[in-house]
Coordinates of C-alpha atoms and ligand atoms in Angstrom, one line a residue:
X1 CA 106.3 119.1 132.3
X2 CA 108.0 116.0 131.1
X3 CA 111.1 116.2 129.1
X4 CA 113.2 113.6 127.2
X5 CA 116.9 113.5 127.9
X6 CA 118.9 111.9 125.2
X7 CA 122.6 111.1 125.2
X8 CA 123.4 111.0 121.5
X9 CA 125.8 109.0 119.4
X10 CA 124.6 105.5 120.3
X11 CA 124.0 103.2 117.3
X12 CA 120.5 101.6 117.3
X13 CA 120.1 98.0 116.7
X14 CA 117.2 95.5 116.9
X15 CA 113.5 95.4 116.2
X16 CA 110.8 98.0 116.8
X17 CA 107.1 97.2 116.5
X18 CA 104.7 99.7 114.9
X19 CA 101.5 100.6 116.8
X20 CA 98.1 101.3 115.3
X21 CA 97.7 104.5 113.3
X22 CA 96.6 107.5 115.4
X23 CA 95.0 109.1 112.4
X24 CA 93.0 106.0 111.6
X25 CA 92.0 105.4 115.2
X26 CA 90.5 108.8 115.7
X27 CA 88.0 108.7 112.9
X28 CA 87.2 105.1 113.7
X29 CA 86.3 106.1 117.3
X30 CA 84.2 109.0 115.9
X31 CA 82.4 106.5 113.7
X32 CA 81.0 104.7 116.8
X33 CA 78.6 107.6 117.1
X34 CA 76.8 106.4 113.9
X35 CA 75.2 103.3 115.5
X36 CA 73.7 102.3 118.8
X37 CA 75.3 98.9 118.6
X38 CA 78.7 98.2 120.1
X39 CA 81.8 98.7 117.9
X40 CA 85.0 96.9 118.9
X41 CA 88.2 98.4 117.8
X42 CA 91.6 96.8 118.1
X43 CA 95.2 97.9 117.5
X44 CA 94.4 101.4 119.0
X45 CA 97.6 103.1 119.7
X46 CA 98.1 103.9 123.4
X47 CA 98.7 107.6 122.8
X48 CA 97.2 110.8 124.3
X49 CA 95.0 111.7 121.4
X50 CA 93.2 108.4 121.5
X51 CA 92.6 109.0 125.2
X52 CA 91.2 112.4 124.4
X53 CA 88.9 111.1 121.8
X54 CA 87.6 108.4 124.3
X55 CA 86.9 111.2 126.7
X56 CA 85.1 113.2 124.1
X57 CA 82.9 110.2 123.4
X58 CA 82.3 109.5 127.1
X59 CA 81.3 113.1 127.6
X60 CA 78.7 112.7 124.8
X61 CA 77.3 109.6 126.6
X62 CA 79.3 106.7 125.1
X63 CA 80.1 103.6 127.2
X64 CA 83.7 102.7 126.7
X65 CA 85.1 99.3 127.7
X66 CA 88.8 98.8 127.4
X67 CA 89.0 95.1 126.7
X68 CA 92.7 94.7 126.5
X69 CA 95.9 96.4 125.4
X70 CA 94.9 98.6 122.5
X71 CA 91.3 97.3 122.3
X72 CA 88.1 99.0 123.2
X73 CA 84.4 98.5 122.7
X74 CA 82.4 101.6 122.4
X75 CA 78.7 101.8 122.5
X76 CA 76.7 104.9 122.0
X77 CA 73.1 104.6 123.1
X78 CA 71.2 107.7 124.1
X79 CA 73.4 110.8 124.2
X80 CA 73.9 112.8 127.3
X81 CA 75.1 115.8 125.4
X82 CA 75.7 117.0 121.8
X83 CA 78.7 119.0 122.6
X84 CA 82.5 118.6 122.1
X85 CA 83.6 121.4 124.5
X86 CA 86.4 123.8 124.0
X87 CA 88.6 122.3 126.8
X88 CA 88.8 119.0 124.8
X89 CA 88.9 120.4 121.3
X90 CA 91.7 122.8 122.1
X91 CA 93.9 119.9 123.1
X92 CA 93.0 118.0 120.0
X93 CA 91.6 119.4 116.7
X94 CA 90.6 116.0 115.5
X95 CA 87.7 116.2 118.0
X96 CA 85.9 117.9 115.1
X97 CA 85.5 114.4 113.6
X98 CA 82.4 114.0 115.8
X99 CA 80.6 116.8 114.0
X100 CA 79.4 114.8 111.0
X101 CA 78.4 111.6 112.9
X102 CA 76.6 113.6 115.6
X103 CA 74.5 115.6 113.2
X104 CA 73.8 112.6 110.9
X105 CA 72.6 110.3 113.6
X106 CA 71.5 112.5 116.5
X107 CA 70.3 115.5 114.5
X108 CA 72.4 118.0 116.5
X109 CA 76.0 118.8 117.2
X110 CA 77.8 121.6 119.0
X111 CA 81.5 121.5 118.5
X112 CA 84.0 124.1 119.6
X113 CA 85.9 125.7 116.7
X114 CA 89.4 124.5 117.0
X115 CA 91.2 127.8 116.1
X116 CA 94.7 128.0 114.8
X117 CA 97.5 125.8 116.0
X118 CA 101.3 125.6 116.0
X119 CA 101.5 124.4 112.4
X120 CA 99.0 126.7 110.7
X121 CA 95.5 128.3 110.7
X122 CA 93.7 125.0 109.9
X123 CA 90.1 126.2 109.4
X124 CA 87.2 123.7 109.1
X125 CA 85.2 125.6 106.5
X126 CA 85.2 122.7 104.1
X127 CA 83.6 120.4 106.8
X128 CA 81.0 123.1 107.4
X129 CA 80.3 123.8 103.7
X130 CA 79.8 120.1 103.0
X131 CA 77.4 119.5 105.9
X132 CA 75.4 122.6 104.8
X133 CA 75.1 121.1 101.3
X134 CA 73.7 118.0 102.9
X135 CA 71.0 120.1 104.5
X136 CA 72.4 120.9 107.9
X137 CA 71.5 124.2 109.4
X138 CA 74.8 125.6 110.7
X139 CA 75.5 128.6 112.9
X140 CA 78.7 129.8 114.4
X141 CA 78.4 131.5 117.8
X142 CA 80.4 131.9 120.9
X143 CA 83.3 130.0 119.3
X144 CA 81.2 127.0 118.6
X145 CA 79.8 125.4 115.4
X146 CA 76.2 124.4 116.0
X147 CA 74.7 122.1 113.4
X148 CA 71.1 120.9 113.2
X149 CA 69.3 118.7 110.8
X150 CA 66.2 116.5 111.0
X151 CA 67.7 114.3 108.3
X152 CA 70.7 114.9 106.2
X153 CA 70.3 114.5 102.4
X154 CA 72.8 113.1 100.0
X155 CA 74.6 115.8 97.9
X156 CA 77.3 116.3 95.3
X157 CA 80.3 118.0 97.0
X158 CA 83.6 118.7 95.4
X159 CA 86.4 119.8 97.8
X160 CA 88.4 122.8 96.4
X161 CA 91.5 121.2 97.8
X162 CA 92.2 117.9 99.6
X163 CA 91.3 117.6 103.3
X164 CA 91.8 114.4 105.2
X165 CA 89.5 114.9 108.2
X166 CA 87.1 116.9 106.0
X167 CA 86.7 113.9 103.7
X168 CA 86.3 111.6 106.7
X169 CA 83.7 113.8 108.4
X170 CA 81.5 114.0 105.2
X171 CA 81.9 110.4 104.4
X172 CA 80.7 109.4 107.9
X173 CA 77.8 111.9 107.7
X174 CA 76.8 110.6 104.2
X175 CA 76.4 107.0 105.4
X176 CA 73.2 108.1 107.3
X177 CA 72.1 110.8 104.8
X178 CA 69.0 110.0 102.7
X179 CA 70.2 109.1 99.1
X180 CA 73.4 109.3 97.3
X181 CA 76.4 111.5 98.2
X182 CA 79.2 112.1 95.7
X183 CA 82.4 113.5 97.1
X184 CA 84.8 114.9 94.6
X185 CA 88.5 115.7 94.9
X186 CA 88.7 113.7 98.1
X187 CA 91.9 113.1 100.1
X188 CA 93.2 109.5 99.4
X189 CA 95.2 108.7 102.6
X190 CA 95.2 105.1 103.8
X191 CA 93.4 106.3 106.9
X192 CA 90.4 107.2 104.8
X193 CA 90.4 103.7 103.2
X194 CA 90.6 102.2 106.7
X195 CA 87.6 104.3 107.9
X196 CA 85.6 103.3 104.8
X197 CA 86.4 99.6 105.6
X198 CA 85.0 100.0 109.1
X199 CA 81.9 101.8 107.8
X200 CA 81.3 99.1 105.2
X201 CA 81.5 96.5 107.9
X202 CA 78.9 98.5 109.8
X203 CA 76.7 98.2 106.8
X204 CA 77.4 101.3 104.9
X205 CA 77.7 101.3 101.1
X206 CA 80.8 103.2 100.0
X207 CA 82.6 103.1 96.6
X208 CA 85.9 104.7 95.7
X209 CA 87.5 105.3 99.1
X210 CA 91.2 105.8 98.4
X211 CA 90.5 107.6 95.1
X212 CA 89.5 111.2 94.6
X213 CA 85.8 110.3 94.0
X214 CA 83.8 108.6 96.7
X215 CA 80.2 107.7 96.3
X216 CA 78.1 106.8 99.4
X217 CA 74.7 105.3 99.2
X218 CA 73.2 106.5 102.5
X219 CA 70.1 106.1 104.6
X220 CA 70.3 102.7 106.1
X221 CA 70.9 102.4 109.8
X222 CA 74.4 101.1 110.7
X223 CA 75.2 98.2 113.0
X224 CA 78.0 97.2 115.3
X225 CA 81.3 95.8 113.9
X226 CA 84.8 94.7 114.8
X227 CA 87.7 96.4 113.2
X228 CA 91.5 96.3 113.4
X229 CA 93.1 99.7 112.9
X230 CA 95.9 99.9 110.3
X231 CA 99.5 100.3 111.4
X232 CA 100.9 103.8 111.8
X233 CA 102.8 104.7 108.6
X234 CA 104.2 107.9 110.2
X235 CA 105.5 106.1 113.2
X236 CA 107.1 103.5 110.9
X237 CA 108.6 106.2 108.8
X238 CA 110.0 108.0 111.9
X239 CA 111.8 104.8 112.9
X240 CA 113.0 104.3 109.3
X241 CA 114.6 107.8 109.5
X242 CA 116.1 106.8 112.9
X243 CA 117.6 103.8 111.2
X244 CA 118.9 105.8 108.3
X245 CA 120.4 108.3 110.6
X246 CA 122.0 106.3 113.3
X247 CA 121.0 102.7 112.9
X248 CA 122.9 99.5 112.7
X249 CA 120.4 97.5 110.6
X250 CA 117.2 98.2 112.7
X251 CA 114.1 96.3 111.7
X252 CA 110.7 98.0 111.7
X253 CA 108.0 95.4 112.2
X254 CA 104.3 95.4 111.4
X255 CA 104.3 98.4 109.0
X256 CA 102.5 98.3 105.6
X257 CA 105.0 99.1 102.9
X258 CA 102.2 99.9 100.5
X259 CA 101.3 102.8 102.7
X260 CA 104.9 104.1 102.8
X261 CA 105.8 104.1 99.1
X262 CA 106.6 107.9 98.9
X263 CA 108.8 107.7 102.0
X264 CA 110.5 104.5 100.9
X265 CA 111.2 106.0 97.4
X266 CA 112.6 109.3 99.0
X267 CA 114.8 107.4 101.4
X268 CA 116.1 105.2 98.6
X269 CA 117.0 108.3 96.6
X270 CA 119.1 109.4 99.5
X271 CA 121.1 106.2 99.4
X272 CA 119.2 104.4 102.2
X273 CA 118.7 100.7 101.5
X274 CA 115.5 99.2 102.9
X275 CA 115.0 95.5 102.6
X276 CA 111.4 94.3 102.7
X277 CA 110.6 90.8 104.0
X278 CA 106.9 90.3 104.7
X279 CA 106.0 92.6 107.5
X280 CA 109.6 93.6 108.3
X281 CA 111.4 96.6 106.9
X282 CA 115.2 96.4 107.5
X283 CA 116.9 99.8 107.1
X284 CA 120.6 100.0 106.4
X285 CA 122.4 103.2 107.1
X286 CA 124.4 104.2 104.1
X287 CA 128.1 105.1 104.3
X288 CA 127.2 108.4 102.7
X289 CA 123.7 109.9 102.9
X290 CA 122.9 112.0 99.9
X291 CA 120.8 115.2 100.1
X292 CA 117.6 115.1 98.0
X293 CA 114.9 117.8 97.6
X294 CA 111.5 117.1 98.9
X295 CA 108.0 118.5 98.4
X296 CA 105.2 117.4 100.7
X297 CA 101.9 116.7 99.1
X298 CA 98.7 114.8 99.8
X299 CA 98.8 111.0 99.6
X300 CA 100.2 109.3 97.6
X301 CA 102.8 112.1 97.8
X302 CA 105.3 112.5 100.6
X303 CA 103.4 113.2 103.9
X304 CA 103.7 116.5 105.7
X305 CA 103.7 114.4 108.9
X306 CA 107.2 113.1 107.9
X307 CA 108.7 116.4 106.8
X308 CA 110.3 117.3 110.1
X309 CA 111.8 113.9 110.6
X310 CA 113.2 114.0 107.0
X311 CA 114.7 117.3 107.8
X312 CA 116.6 115.9 110.8
X313 CA 118.0 113.2 108.4
X314 CA 119.0 115.8 105.8
X315 CA 121.2 117.6 108.4
X316 CA 123.5 114.5 108.0
X317 CA 123.3 114.2 104.2
X318 CA 125.9 115.5 101.8
X319 CA 124.8 118.5 99.8
X320 CA 121.8 120.8 100.0
X321 CA 118.2 119.5 100.2
X322 CA 115.4 122.0 99.4
X323 CA 112.4 121.0 101.5
X324 CA 109.1 122.5 100.4
X325 CA 106.1 122.3 102.8
X326 CA 102.9 122.7 100.8
X327 CA 100.2 121.6 103.2
X328 CA 100.7 123.7 106.3
X329 CA 101.9 127.3 106.4
X330 CA 103.9 127.1 109.7
X331 CA 105.3 123.7 109.8
X332 CA 109.0 124.7 110.1
X333 CA 108.9 125.3 113.9
X334 CA 111.6 122.7 114.4
X335 CA 114.1 124.6 112.2
X336 CA 115.1 127.1 114.9
X337 CA 115.8 124.3 117.3
X338 CA 117.8 122.3 114.8
X339 CA 119.8 125.4 114.1
X340 CA 120.6 125.7 117.8
X341 CA 121.9 122.1 117.6
X342 CA 124.3 123.2 114.7
X343 CA 122.2 122.5 111.6
X344 CA 122.7 124.7 108.5
X345 CA 119.2 125.6 107.4
X346 CA 117.9 128.6 105.6
X347 CA 114.2 129.2 105.3
X348 CA 112.7 131.0 102.3
X349 CA 108.9 131.2 102.6
X350 CA 107.6 127.7 102.6
X351 CA 110.9 126.1 101.6
X352 CA 113.9 125.3 103.8
X353 CA 117.4 124.6 102.3
X354 CA 119.2 122.2 104.5
X355 CA 123.0 121.9 103.8
X356 CA 124.9 119.0 105.3
X357 CA 126.4 117.1 106.7
X358 CA 126.9 119.2 109.9
X359 CA 128.0 118.0 113.3
X360 CA 125.0 118.3 115.6
X361 CA 125.6 119.0 119.3
X362 CA 123.2 118.3 122.1
X363 CA 121.2 121.2 123.4
X364 CA 118.1 122.1 125.4
X365 CA 115.3 122.3 122.8
X366 CA 111.6 122.9 122.8
X367 CA 109.0 120.7 121.1
X368 CA 106.2 122.7 119.4
X369 CA 104.1 120.0 117.8
X370 CA 104.0 116.3 117.5
X371 CA 106.2 115.8 114.4
X372 CA 108.6 118.6 115.3
X373 CA 109.2 116.7 118.6
X374 CA 110.0 113.5 116.7
X375 CA 112.4 115.5 114.6
X376 CA 114.2 116.8 117.7
X377 CA 114.4 113.3 119.2
X378 CA 116.0 112.1 116.0
X379 CA 118.5 115.0 116.0
X380 CA 119.3 114.3 119.6
X381 CA 120.0 110.6 118.8
X382 CA 122.5 111.7 116.2
X383 CA 124.0 114.6 118.1
X384 CA 127.2 114.7 120.2
X385 CA 126.3 115.1 123.9
X386 CA 123.1 115.5 125.7
X387 CA 119.8 116.9 124.2
X388 CA 116.8 117.7 126.4
X389 CA 113.6 117.9 124.5
X390 CA 111.2 120.0 126.5
X391 CA 107.3 119.6 126.3
X392 CA 107.4 115.8 125.7
X393 CA 103.6 115.9 125.9
X394 CA 103.5 116.8 122.2
X395 CA 105.3 113.5 121.5
X396 CA 102.9 111.5 123.7
X397 CA 99.9 112.7 121.6
X398 CA 100.9 110.5 118.8
X399 CA 103.8 108.1 119.5
X400 CA 103.3 105.1 121.7
X401 CA 106.1 104.9 124.3
X402 CA 108.7 106.3 122.1
X403 CA 111.4 106.4 124.7
X404 CA 110.8 102.7 125.6
X405 CA 111.0 101.7 122.0
X406 CA 114.1 103.7 121.3
X407 CA 115.6 102.5 124.6
X408 CA 115.1 98.9 123.5
X409 CA 117.0 99.7 120.3
X410 CA 119.9 100.8 122.4
X411 CA 119.4 104.6 122.6
X412 CA 120.2 106.4 125.8
X413 CA 116.9 108.2 126.4
X414 CA 115.0 108.8 129.5
X415 CA 112.0 110.8 130.7
X416 CA 112.7 113.5 133.2
X417 CA 110.4 116.0 135.0
Ligands
EPU22 N1 91.9 123.1 105.3 C1 91.1 124.2 105.1 N2 89.8 124.1 105.4 C2 89.2 123.0 105.9 C3 90.1 121.8 106.1 C4 91.4 122.0 105.7 O1 91.6 125.3 104.7 O2 88.0 122.9 106.1 C5 93.4 123.2 105.0 C6 94.3 123.0 106.2 O3 94.4 124.3 106.9 C7 95.6 122.6 105.5 C8 95.0 121.7 104.4 O4 93.7 122.1 104.1 O5 96.3 123.6 105.0 C9 95.0 120.2 104.6 O6 94.5 119.9 105.9 P1 93.7 118.6 106.2 O7 92.3 119.0 106.5 O8 94.0 117.5 105.3 O9 94.4 118.3 107.6 P2 93.6 117.6 108.8 O10 92.6 116.7 108.3 O11 93.2 118.6 109.8 C10 95.1 115.4 109.0 C11 95.9 114.8 110.0 C12 97.2 115.6 110.2 C13 97.9 115.7 108.9 C14 97.0 116.3 107.8 C15 97.6 116.3 106.4 C16 94.3 113.6 111.4 C17 93.6 113.5 112.7 N3 95.2 114.6 111.3 O12 94.8 116.7 109.5 O13 98.0 114.9 111.1 O14 99.1 116.5 109.0 O15 95.8 115.5 107.8 O16 98.0 115.1 106.0 O17 94.1 112.8 110.5 C18 99.7 114.7 112.8 O18 99.4 113.5 112.9 O19 100.8 115.1 113.3 C19 98.9 115.6 112.0 C20 98.9 116.9 112.1

């Protein structure tokens, strides 16, 4: 298994370009199932999860043409199968995004239940409840969700709490359902707006994406489209944290500051100065980083996907930061590893108190999920000595060539086996 070896303590300097957003690319790829025309997507990040989604689509019968770096044309004519099998779903939960489109256009779907993962239980009951309200007949057997519907019908569905892929799945299904669908208490992430933009360019009628109430006028067949995926706000935020931690004025290029407001505000409160010039965010490491409390919450709040990276930063801040994780019940797996590197962190339920600054020392550490891995890489960059982050495949799921990008900024980082 690949590992990343980092010799810490080198200041980072230069420019780093942000790739397309993994969490926007995955629903966009699933949306190709809604039409038999070709859909061309650009700015797809070259990460493992995108490859997995392409494999899921190919297995269903899609023709995928990779037309250049980060560009692919996907065409789904007649399906070969209606199934997203366990072997693929277990490696990537977001495979469940094919459920809504498959049943909406093809009348049938069989998708493995993803089961729990490293960061929490993560059920998909809200996806299932919503599709049932739209008339799908759903059974759960042998670890699979099987959904059938001759034709979905528009429905009024209010989510009891916000779910990103749940909102995306139902929004996609509703575009082909007969009549109007009203979705209430929707997630408002920029990735949902991006998906809605793609669907609208395919001919869908959608109002309110990015707010809690989305209305979809469904029923018309969708057509092909071209779409450029938005930049990855979490990747951008990760490099902003690197710049705040051990940067010498690094510039993050190609991010959308309007997608990063909560992170930018939080970093500013810690004393980090970020200058914005067009598409460039220049981050200045402060003389003294100040500890600030944090609570993750759905967009426009501070993203859970940035919590671990922020925690790495807080190990070097003066004072105690209380970090509350409100989205996932087990998203503190990085804490034990940070402690082994010398961090002073106390967990109390779903909060962690990080007291700093502490000297971090390089160690062998184990990545447990994507964002925990990014946190450990950041800690390794700031630590004295050598850190080896085991199970780098977690990082490869969502960060495009992270070691190359950090290496170009001057970090001493290499992939070893
Ligand atoms: N939930 C349920 N039932 C459901 C759906 C969700 O109980 O049917 C719960 C989840 O267990 C969780 C909360 O609702 O406690 C919110 O989960 P959500 O459904 O919003 O998460 P998701 O859609 O599975 C997406 C991202 C995650 C990101 C979360 C939260 C994609 C492909 N994944 O997951 O990204 O953490 O939203 O913002 O968009 C990552 O990129 O590292 C990552 C984990």
